[in-house]
CSV table of C-alpha atoms in Angstrom, one decimal:
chain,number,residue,atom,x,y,z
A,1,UNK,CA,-6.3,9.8,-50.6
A,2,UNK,CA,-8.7,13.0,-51.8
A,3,UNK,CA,-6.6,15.2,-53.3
A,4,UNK,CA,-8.9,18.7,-52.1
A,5,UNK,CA,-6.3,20.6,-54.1
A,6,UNK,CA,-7.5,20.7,-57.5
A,7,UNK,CA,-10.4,18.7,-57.7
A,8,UNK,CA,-13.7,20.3,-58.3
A,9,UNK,CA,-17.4,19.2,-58.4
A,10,UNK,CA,-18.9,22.3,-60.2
A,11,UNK,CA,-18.0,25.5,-61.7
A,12,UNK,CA,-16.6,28.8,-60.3
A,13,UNK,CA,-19.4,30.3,-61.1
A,14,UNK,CA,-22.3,28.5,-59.5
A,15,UNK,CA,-20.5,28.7,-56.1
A,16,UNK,CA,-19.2,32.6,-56.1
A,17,UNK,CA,-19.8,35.7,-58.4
A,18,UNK,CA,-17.1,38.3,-59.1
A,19,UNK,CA,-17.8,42.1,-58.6
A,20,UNK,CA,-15.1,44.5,-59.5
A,21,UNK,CA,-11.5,44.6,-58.0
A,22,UNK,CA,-11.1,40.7,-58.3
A,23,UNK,CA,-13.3,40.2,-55.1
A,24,UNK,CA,-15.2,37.6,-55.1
A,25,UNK,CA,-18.6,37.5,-52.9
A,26,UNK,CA,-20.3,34.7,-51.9
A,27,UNK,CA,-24.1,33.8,-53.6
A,28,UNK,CA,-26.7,34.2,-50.8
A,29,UNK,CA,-27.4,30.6,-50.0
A,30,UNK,CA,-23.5,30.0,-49.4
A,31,UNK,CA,-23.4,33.3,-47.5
A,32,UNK,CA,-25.9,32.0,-45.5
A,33,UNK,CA,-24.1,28.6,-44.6
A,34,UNK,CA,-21.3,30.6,-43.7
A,35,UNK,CA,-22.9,33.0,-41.3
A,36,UNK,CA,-24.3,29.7,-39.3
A,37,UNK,CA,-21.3,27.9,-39.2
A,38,UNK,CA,-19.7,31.3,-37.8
A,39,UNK,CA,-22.5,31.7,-35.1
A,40,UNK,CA,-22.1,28.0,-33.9
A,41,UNK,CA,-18.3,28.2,-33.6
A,42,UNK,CA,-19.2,31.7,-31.8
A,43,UNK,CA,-21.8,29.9,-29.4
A,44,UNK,CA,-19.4,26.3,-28.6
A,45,UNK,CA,-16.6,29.2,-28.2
A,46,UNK,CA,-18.1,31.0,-25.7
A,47,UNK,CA,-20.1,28.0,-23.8
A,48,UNK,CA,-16.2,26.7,-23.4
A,49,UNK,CA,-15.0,30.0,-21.9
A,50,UNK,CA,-18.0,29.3,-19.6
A,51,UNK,CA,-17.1,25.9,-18.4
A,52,UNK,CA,-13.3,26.0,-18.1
A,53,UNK,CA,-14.2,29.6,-15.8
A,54,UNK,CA,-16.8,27.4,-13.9
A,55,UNK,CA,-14.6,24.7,-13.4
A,56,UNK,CA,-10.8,25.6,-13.7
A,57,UNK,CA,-10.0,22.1,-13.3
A,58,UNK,CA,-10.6,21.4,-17.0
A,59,UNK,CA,-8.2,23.6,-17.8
A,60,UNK,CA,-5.7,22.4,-15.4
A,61,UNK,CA,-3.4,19.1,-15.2
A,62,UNK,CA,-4.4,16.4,-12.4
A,63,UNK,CA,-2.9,18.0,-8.9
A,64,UNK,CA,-1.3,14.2,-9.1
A,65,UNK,CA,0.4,14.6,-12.1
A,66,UNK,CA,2.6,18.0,-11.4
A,67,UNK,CA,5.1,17.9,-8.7
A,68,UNK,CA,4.5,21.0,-6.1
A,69,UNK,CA,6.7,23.1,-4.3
A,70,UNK,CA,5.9,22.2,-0.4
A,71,UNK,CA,4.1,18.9,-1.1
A,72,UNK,CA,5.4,15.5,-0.8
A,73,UNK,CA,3.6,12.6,-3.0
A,74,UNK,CA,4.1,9.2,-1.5
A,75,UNK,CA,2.8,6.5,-3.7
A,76,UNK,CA,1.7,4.0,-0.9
A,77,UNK,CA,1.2,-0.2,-2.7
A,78,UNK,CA,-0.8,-2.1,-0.8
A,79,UNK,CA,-2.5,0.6,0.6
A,80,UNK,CA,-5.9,-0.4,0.6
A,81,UNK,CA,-4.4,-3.5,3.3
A,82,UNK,CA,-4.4,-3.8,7.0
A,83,UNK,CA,-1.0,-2.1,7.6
A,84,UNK,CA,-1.1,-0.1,4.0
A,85,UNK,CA,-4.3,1.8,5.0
A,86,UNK,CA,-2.6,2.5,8.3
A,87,UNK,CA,0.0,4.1,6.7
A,88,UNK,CA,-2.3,5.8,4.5
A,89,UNK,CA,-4.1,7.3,7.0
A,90,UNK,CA,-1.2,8.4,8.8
A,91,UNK,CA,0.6,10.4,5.9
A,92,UNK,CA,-2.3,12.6,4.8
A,93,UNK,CA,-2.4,13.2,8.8
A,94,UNK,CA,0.9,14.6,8.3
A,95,UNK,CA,0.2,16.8,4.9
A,96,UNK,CA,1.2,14.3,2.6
A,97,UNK,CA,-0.5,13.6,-0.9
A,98,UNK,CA,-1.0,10.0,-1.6
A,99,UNK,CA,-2.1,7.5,-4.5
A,100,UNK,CA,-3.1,4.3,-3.2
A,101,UNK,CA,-1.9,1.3,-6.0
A,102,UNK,CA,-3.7,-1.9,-4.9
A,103,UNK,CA,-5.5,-5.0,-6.7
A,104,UNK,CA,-7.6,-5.2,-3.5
A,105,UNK,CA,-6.7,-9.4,-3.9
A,106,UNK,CA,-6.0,-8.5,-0.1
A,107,UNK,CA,-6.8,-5.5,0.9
A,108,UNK,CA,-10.7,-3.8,1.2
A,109,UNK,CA,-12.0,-0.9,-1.1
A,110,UNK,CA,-13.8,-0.3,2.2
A,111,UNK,CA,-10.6,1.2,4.0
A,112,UNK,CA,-10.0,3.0,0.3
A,113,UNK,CA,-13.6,4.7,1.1
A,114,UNK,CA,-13.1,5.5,5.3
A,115,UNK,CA,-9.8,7.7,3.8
A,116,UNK,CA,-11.4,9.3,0.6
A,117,UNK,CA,-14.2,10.1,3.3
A,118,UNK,CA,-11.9,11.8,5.8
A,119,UNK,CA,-9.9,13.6,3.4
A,120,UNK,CA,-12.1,14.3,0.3
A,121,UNK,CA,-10.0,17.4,-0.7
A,122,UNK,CA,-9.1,17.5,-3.7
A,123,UNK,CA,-5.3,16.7,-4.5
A,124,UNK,CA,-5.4,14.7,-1.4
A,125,UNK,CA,-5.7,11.0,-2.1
A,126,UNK,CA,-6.6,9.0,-5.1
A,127,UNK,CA,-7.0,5.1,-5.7
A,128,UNK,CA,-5.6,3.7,-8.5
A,129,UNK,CA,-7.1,-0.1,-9.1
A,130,UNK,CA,-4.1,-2.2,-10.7
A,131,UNK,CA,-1.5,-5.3,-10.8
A,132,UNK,CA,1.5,-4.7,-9.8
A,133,UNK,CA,3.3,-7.8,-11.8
A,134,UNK,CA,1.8,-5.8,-15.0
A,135,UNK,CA,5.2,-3.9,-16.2
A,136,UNK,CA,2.6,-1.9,-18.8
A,137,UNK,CA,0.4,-0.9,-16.0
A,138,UNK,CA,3.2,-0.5,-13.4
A,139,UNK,CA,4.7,1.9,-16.1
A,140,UNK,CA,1.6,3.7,-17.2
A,141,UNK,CA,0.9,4.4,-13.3
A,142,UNK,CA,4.6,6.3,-13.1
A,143,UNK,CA,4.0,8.1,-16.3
A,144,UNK,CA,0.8,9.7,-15.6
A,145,UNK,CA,2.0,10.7,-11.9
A,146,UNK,CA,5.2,12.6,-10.3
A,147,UNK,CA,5.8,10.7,-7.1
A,148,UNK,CA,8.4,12.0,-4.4
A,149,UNK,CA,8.8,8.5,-2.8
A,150,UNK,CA,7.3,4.9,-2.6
A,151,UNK,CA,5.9,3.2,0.3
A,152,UNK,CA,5.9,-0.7,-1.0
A,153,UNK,CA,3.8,-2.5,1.3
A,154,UNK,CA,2.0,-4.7,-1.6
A,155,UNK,CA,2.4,-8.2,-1.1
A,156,UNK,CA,1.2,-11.6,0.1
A,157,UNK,CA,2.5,-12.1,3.6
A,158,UNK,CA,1.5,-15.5,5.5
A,159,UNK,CA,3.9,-17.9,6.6
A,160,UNK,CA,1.5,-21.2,5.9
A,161,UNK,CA,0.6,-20.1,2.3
A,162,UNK,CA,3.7,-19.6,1.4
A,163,UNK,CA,4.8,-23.3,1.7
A,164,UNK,CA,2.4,-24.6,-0.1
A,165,UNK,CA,2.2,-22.3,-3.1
A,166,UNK,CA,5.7,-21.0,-3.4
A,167,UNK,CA,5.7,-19.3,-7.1
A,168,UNK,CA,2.8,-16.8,-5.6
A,169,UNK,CA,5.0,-15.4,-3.0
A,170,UNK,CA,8.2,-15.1,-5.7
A,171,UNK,CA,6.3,-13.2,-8.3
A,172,UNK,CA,4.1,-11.5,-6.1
A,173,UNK,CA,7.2,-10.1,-3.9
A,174,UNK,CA,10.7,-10.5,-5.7
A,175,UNK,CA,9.5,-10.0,-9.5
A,176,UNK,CA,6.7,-7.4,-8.4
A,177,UNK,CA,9.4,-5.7,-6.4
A,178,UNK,CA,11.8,-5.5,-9.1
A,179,UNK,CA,9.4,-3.6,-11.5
A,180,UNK,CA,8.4,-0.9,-8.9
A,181,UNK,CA,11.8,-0.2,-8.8
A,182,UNK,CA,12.7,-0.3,-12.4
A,183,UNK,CA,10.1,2.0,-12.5
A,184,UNK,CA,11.0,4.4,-10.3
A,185,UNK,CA,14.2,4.4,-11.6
A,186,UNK,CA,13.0,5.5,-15.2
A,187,UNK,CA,10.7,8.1,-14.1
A,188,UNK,CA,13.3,9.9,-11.3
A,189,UNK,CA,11.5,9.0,-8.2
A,190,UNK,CA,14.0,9.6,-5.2
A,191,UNK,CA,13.1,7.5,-2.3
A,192,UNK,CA,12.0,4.4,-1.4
A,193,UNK,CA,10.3,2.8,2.0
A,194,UNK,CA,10.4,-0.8,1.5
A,195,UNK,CA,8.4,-2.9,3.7
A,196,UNK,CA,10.2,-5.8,4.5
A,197,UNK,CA,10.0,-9.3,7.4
A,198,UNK,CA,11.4,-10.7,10.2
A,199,UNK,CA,11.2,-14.0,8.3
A,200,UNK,CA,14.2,-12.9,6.5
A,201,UNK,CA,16.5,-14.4,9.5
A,202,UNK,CA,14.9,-17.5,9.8
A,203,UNK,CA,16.0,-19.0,13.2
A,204,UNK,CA,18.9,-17.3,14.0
A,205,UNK,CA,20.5,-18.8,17.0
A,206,UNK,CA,21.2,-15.7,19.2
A,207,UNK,CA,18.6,-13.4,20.7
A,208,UNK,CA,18.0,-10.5,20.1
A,209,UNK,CA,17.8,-10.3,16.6
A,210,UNK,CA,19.8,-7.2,15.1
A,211,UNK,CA,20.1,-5.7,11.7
A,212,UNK,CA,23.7,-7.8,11.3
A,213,UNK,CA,22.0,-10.7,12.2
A,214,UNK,CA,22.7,-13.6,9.6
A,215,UNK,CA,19.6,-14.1,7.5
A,216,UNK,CA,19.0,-17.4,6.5
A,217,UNK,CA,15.1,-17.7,6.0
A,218,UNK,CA,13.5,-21.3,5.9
A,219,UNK,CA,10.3,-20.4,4.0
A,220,UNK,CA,9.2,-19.0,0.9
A,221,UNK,CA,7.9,-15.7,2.2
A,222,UNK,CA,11.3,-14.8,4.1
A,223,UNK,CA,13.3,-15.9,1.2
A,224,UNK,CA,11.1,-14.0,-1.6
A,225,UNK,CA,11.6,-10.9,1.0
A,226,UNK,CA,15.3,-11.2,1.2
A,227,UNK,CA,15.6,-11.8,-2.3
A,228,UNK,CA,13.7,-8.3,-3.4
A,229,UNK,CA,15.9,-7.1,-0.3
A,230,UNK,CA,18.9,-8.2,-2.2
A,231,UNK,CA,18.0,-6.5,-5.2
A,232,UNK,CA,17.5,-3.4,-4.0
A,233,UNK,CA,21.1,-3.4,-2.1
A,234,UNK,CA,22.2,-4.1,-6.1
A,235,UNK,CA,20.7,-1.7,-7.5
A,236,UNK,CA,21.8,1.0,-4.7
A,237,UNK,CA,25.5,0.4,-5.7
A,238,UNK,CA,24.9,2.6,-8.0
A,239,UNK,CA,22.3,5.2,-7.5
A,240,UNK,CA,21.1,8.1,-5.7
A,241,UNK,CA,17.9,6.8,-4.5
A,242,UNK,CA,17.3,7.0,-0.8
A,243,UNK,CA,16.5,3.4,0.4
A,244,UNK,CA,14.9,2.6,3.6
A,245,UNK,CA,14.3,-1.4,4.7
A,246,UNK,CA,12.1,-2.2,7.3
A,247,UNK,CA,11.9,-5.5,8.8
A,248,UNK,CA,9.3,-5.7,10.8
A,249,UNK,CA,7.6,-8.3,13.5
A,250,UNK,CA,4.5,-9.5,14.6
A,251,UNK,CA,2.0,-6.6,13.8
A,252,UNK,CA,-1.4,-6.5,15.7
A,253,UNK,CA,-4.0,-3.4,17.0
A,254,UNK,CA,-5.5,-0.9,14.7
A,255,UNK,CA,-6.2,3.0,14.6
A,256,UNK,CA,-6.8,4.0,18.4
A,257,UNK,CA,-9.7,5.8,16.8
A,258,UNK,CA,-11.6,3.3,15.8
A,259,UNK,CA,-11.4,4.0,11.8
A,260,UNK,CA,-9.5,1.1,10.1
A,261,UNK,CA,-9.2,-2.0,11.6
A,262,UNK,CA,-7.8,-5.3,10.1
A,263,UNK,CA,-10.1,-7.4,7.8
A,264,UNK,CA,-8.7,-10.6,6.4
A,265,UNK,CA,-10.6,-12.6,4.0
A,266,UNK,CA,-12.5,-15.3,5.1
A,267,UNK,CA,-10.8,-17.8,2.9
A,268,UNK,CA,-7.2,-16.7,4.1
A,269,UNK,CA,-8.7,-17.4,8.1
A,270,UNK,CA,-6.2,-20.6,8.1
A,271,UNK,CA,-3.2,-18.5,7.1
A,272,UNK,CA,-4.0,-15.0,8.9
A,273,UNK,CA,-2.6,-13.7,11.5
A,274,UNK,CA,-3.0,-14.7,15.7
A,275,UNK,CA,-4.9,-11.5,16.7
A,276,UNK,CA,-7.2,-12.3,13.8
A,277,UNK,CA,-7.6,-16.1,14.9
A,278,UNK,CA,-8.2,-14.8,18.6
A,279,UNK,CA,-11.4,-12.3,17.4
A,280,UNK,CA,-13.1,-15.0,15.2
A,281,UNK,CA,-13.4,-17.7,17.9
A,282,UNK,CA,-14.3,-14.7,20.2
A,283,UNK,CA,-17.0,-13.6,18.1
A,284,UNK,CA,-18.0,-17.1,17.4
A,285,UNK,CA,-17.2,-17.1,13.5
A,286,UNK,CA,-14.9,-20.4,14.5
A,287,UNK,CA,-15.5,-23.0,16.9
A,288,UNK,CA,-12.2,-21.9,19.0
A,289,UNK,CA,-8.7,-21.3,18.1
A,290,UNK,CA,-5.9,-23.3,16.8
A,291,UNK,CA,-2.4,-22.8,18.1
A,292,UNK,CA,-0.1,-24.4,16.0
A,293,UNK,CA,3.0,-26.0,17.9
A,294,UNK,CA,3.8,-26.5,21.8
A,295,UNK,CA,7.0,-28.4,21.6
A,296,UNK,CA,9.1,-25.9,20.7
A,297,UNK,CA,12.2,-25.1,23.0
A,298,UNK,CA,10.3,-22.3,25.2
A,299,UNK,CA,9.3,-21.9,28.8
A,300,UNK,CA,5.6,-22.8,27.7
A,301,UNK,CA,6.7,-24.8,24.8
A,302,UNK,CA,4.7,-22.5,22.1
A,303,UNK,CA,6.4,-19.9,19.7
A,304,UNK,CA,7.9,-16.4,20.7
A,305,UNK,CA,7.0,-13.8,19.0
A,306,UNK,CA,7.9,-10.0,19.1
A,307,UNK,CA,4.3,-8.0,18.5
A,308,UNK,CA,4.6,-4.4,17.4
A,309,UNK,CA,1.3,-2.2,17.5
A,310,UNK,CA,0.6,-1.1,14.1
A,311,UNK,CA,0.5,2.4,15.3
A,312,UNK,CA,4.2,2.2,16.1
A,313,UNK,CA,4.8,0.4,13.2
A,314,UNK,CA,3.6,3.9,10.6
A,315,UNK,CA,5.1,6.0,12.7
A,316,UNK,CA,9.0,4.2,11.9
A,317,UNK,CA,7.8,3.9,8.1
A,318,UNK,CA,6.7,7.9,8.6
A,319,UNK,CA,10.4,8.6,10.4
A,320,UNK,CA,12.4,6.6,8.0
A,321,UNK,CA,10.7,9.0,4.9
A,322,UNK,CA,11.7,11.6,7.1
A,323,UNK,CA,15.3,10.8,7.5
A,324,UNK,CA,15.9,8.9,4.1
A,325,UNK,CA,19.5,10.5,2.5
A,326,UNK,CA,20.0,10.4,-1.4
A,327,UNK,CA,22.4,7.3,-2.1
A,328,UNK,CA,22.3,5.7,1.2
A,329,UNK,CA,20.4,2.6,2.5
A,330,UNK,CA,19.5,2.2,6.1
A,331,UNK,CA,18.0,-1.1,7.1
A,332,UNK,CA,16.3,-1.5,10.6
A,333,UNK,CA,14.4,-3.8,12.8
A,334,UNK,CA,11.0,-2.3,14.1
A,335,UNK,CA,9.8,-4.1,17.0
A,336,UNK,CA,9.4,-4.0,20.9
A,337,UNK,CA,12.4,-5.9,21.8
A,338,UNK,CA,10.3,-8.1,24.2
A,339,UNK,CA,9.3,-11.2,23.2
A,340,UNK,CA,6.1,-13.0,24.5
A,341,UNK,CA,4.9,-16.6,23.7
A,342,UNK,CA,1.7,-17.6,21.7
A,343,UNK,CA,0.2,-19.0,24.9
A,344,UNK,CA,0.6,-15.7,26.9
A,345,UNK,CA,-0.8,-13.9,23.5
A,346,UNK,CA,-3.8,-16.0,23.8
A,347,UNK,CA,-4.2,-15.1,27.7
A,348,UNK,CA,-3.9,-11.6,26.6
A,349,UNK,CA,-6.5,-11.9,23.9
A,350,UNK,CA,-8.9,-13.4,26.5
A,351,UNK,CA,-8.9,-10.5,28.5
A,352,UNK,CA,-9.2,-7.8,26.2
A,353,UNK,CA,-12.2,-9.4,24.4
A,354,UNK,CA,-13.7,-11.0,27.6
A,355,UNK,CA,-14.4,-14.3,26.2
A,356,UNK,CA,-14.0,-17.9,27.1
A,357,UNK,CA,-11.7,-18.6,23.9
A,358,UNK,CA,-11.4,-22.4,23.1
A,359,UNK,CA,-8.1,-23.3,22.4
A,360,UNK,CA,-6.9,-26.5,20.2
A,361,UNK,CA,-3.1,-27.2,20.6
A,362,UNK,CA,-2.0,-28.6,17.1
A,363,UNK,CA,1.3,-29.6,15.3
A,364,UNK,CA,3.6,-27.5,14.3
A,365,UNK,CA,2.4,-26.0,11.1
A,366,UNK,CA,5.4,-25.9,8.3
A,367,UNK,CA,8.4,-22.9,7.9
A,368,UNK,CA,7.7,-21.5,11.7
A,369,UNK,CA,10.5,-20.8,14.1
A,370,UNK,CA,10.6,-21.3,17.8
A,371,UNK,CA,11.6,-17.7,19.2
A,372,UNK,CA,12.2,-14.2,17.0
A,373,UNK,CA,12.6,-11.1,18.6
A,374,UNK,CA,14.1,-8.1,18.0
A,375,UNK,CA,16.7,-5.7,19.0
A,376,UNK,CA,15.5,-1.8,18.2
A,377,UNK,CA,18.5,-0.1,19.1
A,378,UNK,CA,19.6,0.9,16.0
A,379,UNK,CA,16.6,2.3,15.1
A,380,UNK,CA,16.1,4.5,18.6
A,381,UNK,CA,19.1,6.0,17.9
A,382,UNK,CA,19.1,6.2,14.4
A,383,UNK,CA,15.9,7.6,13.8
A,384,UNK,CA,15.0,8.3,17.2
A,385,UNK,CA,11.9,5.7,17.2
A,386,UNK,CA,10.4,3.5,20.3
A,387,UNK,CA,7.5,1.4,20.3
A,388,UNK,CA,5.2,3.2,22.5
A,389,UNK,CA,2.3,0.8,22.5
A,390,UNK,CA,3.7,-1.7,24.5
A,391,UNK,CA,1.2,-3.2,26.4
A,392,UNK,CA,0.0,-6.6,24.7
A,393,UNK,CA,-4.1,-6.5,26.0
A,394,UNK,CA,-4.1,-2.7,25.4
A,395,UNK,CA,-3.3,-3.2,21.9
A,396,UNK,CA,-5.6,-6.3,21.5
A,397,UNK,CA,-8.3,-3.9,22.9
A,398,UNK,CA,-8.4,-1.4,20.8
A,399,UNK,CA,-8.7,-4.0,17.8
A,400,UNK,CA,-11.2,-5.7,19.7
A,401,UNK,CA,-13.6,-2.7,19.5
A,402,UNK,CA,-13.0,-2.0,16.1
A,403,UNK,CA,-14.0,-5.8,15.3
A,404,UNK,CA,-17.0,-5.5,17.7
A,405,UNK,CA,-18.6,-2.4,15.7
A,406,UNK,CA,-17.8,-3.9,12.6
A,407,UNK,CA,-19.0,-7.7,12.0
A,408,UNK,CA,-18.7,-7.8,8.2
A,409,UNK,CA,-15.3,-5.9,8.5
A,410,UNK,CA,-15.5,-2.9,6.0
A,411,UNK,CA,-18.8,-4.1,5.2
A,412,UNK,CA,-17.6,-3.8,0.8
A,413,UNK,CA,-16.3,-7.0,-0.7
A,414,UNK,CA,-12.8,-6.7,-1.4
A,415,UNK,CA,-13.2,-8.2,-4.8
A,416,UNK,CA,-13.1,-6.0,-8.1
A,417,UNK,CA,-16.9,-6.5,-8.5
A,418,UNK,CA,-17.2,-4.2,-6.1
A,419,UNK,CA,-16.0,-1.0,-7.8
């Protein structure tokens, strides 16, 4: 170390001379050192009074980082996904402030840009690029923001993939799941929207399904659901957080006004879901479409499904926010309560696109169940909710015309290269 203390590189009095009183003056070249550094300090001074009266902002923290009176920040995962961007776009509707957390693997910085576009106020949205199964980051993103709640949609969600690569969907769901929370347990964050499946019954063998249901889920997705599910029940023993499960059905449509639609990767065509399969053979992107299983115990012999409009579906996320108590869990089913088969799905899809759709009837494909549908009674009453978009080709038309104007989806490549 320099010790400045006591060293010294030349005499007293080279550097100062003394005049009367024991004052000493500084020699004219030093004076005139001193004077400069004095008027730069004076100029960089003032030039910062300048800026931070210019633009306040640089004197003010992130409007992300402080919590504010009358303000409600939802940190929404997945939010740059089909039903994530939904939800998105519904929220800062409503007032809310939102961060987006996504690692667009699945979702498009597209639908990120259509929301920063309609709301570019500041304090409104921001987009946070990051992996959710990285504790530092997860941890980093809490610290450096006050969140009132969490909206977890984040995670891999086909049916088909998740029978072939299993580990994906438990580390991408359960582990990812468990260090949100963790998270937002160390940082004081109060309530917590969790976006959970269907799949977590399995096959139950009464219809409808309600919320008492037994779940016994035969594939990897279900059970990676029900296992964060069944952490979050642990973990609510003993706390104060407001919890809110959702388990949700079949979700098709898109924004009524035409903004976000849904935009699968190419690659994940073989996985996606029906709607999705319906508009690429009807656009001609696949030679027709492939429906998977016509033996099943049904009155056509194909799968029954319950198909909520993804409308519908925000507005119970937006509800149960609403209604979310501190140390309570409510769990509900979001659906139509009606059940229609794949073959009059594909019926429907044909008439709200208007094309000639080729159909291939295939074998069964791995983990599906015969007939799921739900029972939405608790959830009318609890948090007065009903599907309102009800009717099957109505739905299927309103995603048909986003699809229509928009050919390369989003038109922005969903992979990091693109930021």
């Amino acid at each position: 170390m320099l010790n400045l203390g006591t060293s010294r590189t030349q005499p007293r009095a080279t550097r100062s001379m003394s005049i009367g009183g024991g004052i000493d003056y500084l020699d004219s070249k030093t004076k005139g050192n001193f004077i400069g550094k004095v008027f730069l300090a004076a100029v960089l001074t003032t030039l910062c009074i300048i800026m931070i009266k210019r633009y306040p902002s640089l004197n003010s923290p992130s409007p992300f980082s402080v919590q504010e009176a009358g303000v409600t920040h939802v940190l929404v995962t997945g939010g740059a996904g089909y039903i994530g961007s939904h939800a998105t776009l519904r929220l800062l509707k409503d007032s809310y402030r939102v961060t987006i957390v996504d690692n667009l693997s699945r979702g498009n910085l597209g639908a990120v840009k259509v929301l920063q576009n309609l709301f570019p106020e500041p304090g409104r949205l921001q987009f946070i690029y990051a992996d959710l199964g990285d504790a530092k980051s997860v941890d980093k993103i809490f610290s450096e923001n006050k969140f009132d709640a969490v909206m977890h949609f984040a995670a891999v969600a086909y049916v088909g993939e998740s029978t072939l690569d299993p580990l994906k969907y438990y580390h991408n769901i359960t582990s990812n799941t468990l260090l949100v929370l963790e998270s937002m347990a160390k940082h004081g964050v109060k309530t917590f929207i969790y976006s959970s499946t269907c799949a977590t019954y399995g096959e139950p063998e009464k219809m409808p399904i309600t919320e008492i249901t037994e779940q016994k889920p035969i594939n990897p997705y279900g059970k990676a659901k029900k296992m964060a599910e069944d952490i979050i029940l642990d973990f609510s023993k003993n706390s104060k957080m407001a919890v809110m499960i959702l388990r949700y059905f079949n979700v098709i449509g898109s924004d009524p006004e035409g903004r976000l639609g849904e935009a699968p990767r190419p690659e994940l065509r073989e996985h996606g879901r029906i709607s999705g399969a319906c508009f690429d053979a009807a656009r001609g992107i696949t030679p027709g479409l492939k429906v998977r299983g016509t033996d099943y115990k049904t009155a056509d012999g194909t799968c029954i499904r319950d198909y909520i409009d993804v409308t519908d579906l925000v507005d119970a996320h937006v509800k149960a926010l609403e209604k979310a108590q501190p140390a309570k869990v409510g769990i509900y089913n979001v659906g139509t309560g009606k059940g229609r088969s794949v073959k009059e799905f594909v019926d429907a899809c044909k008439k709200a696109t208007g094309a000639n759709i080729k159909v291939d009837f295939l074998p069964r494909r791995p983990g599906d169940y015969a007939k799921v549908y739900s029972d939405p009674t608790k959830i009318r009453l609890e948090l007065n909710w009903t599907a309102q978009h009800i009717d099957l080709e109505k739905s299927l038309q309103v995603a048909w015309k986003w699809q229509k104007s928009h050919h390369n989806g989003y038109g922005i490549s969903s992979a990091i290269r693109s930021l």
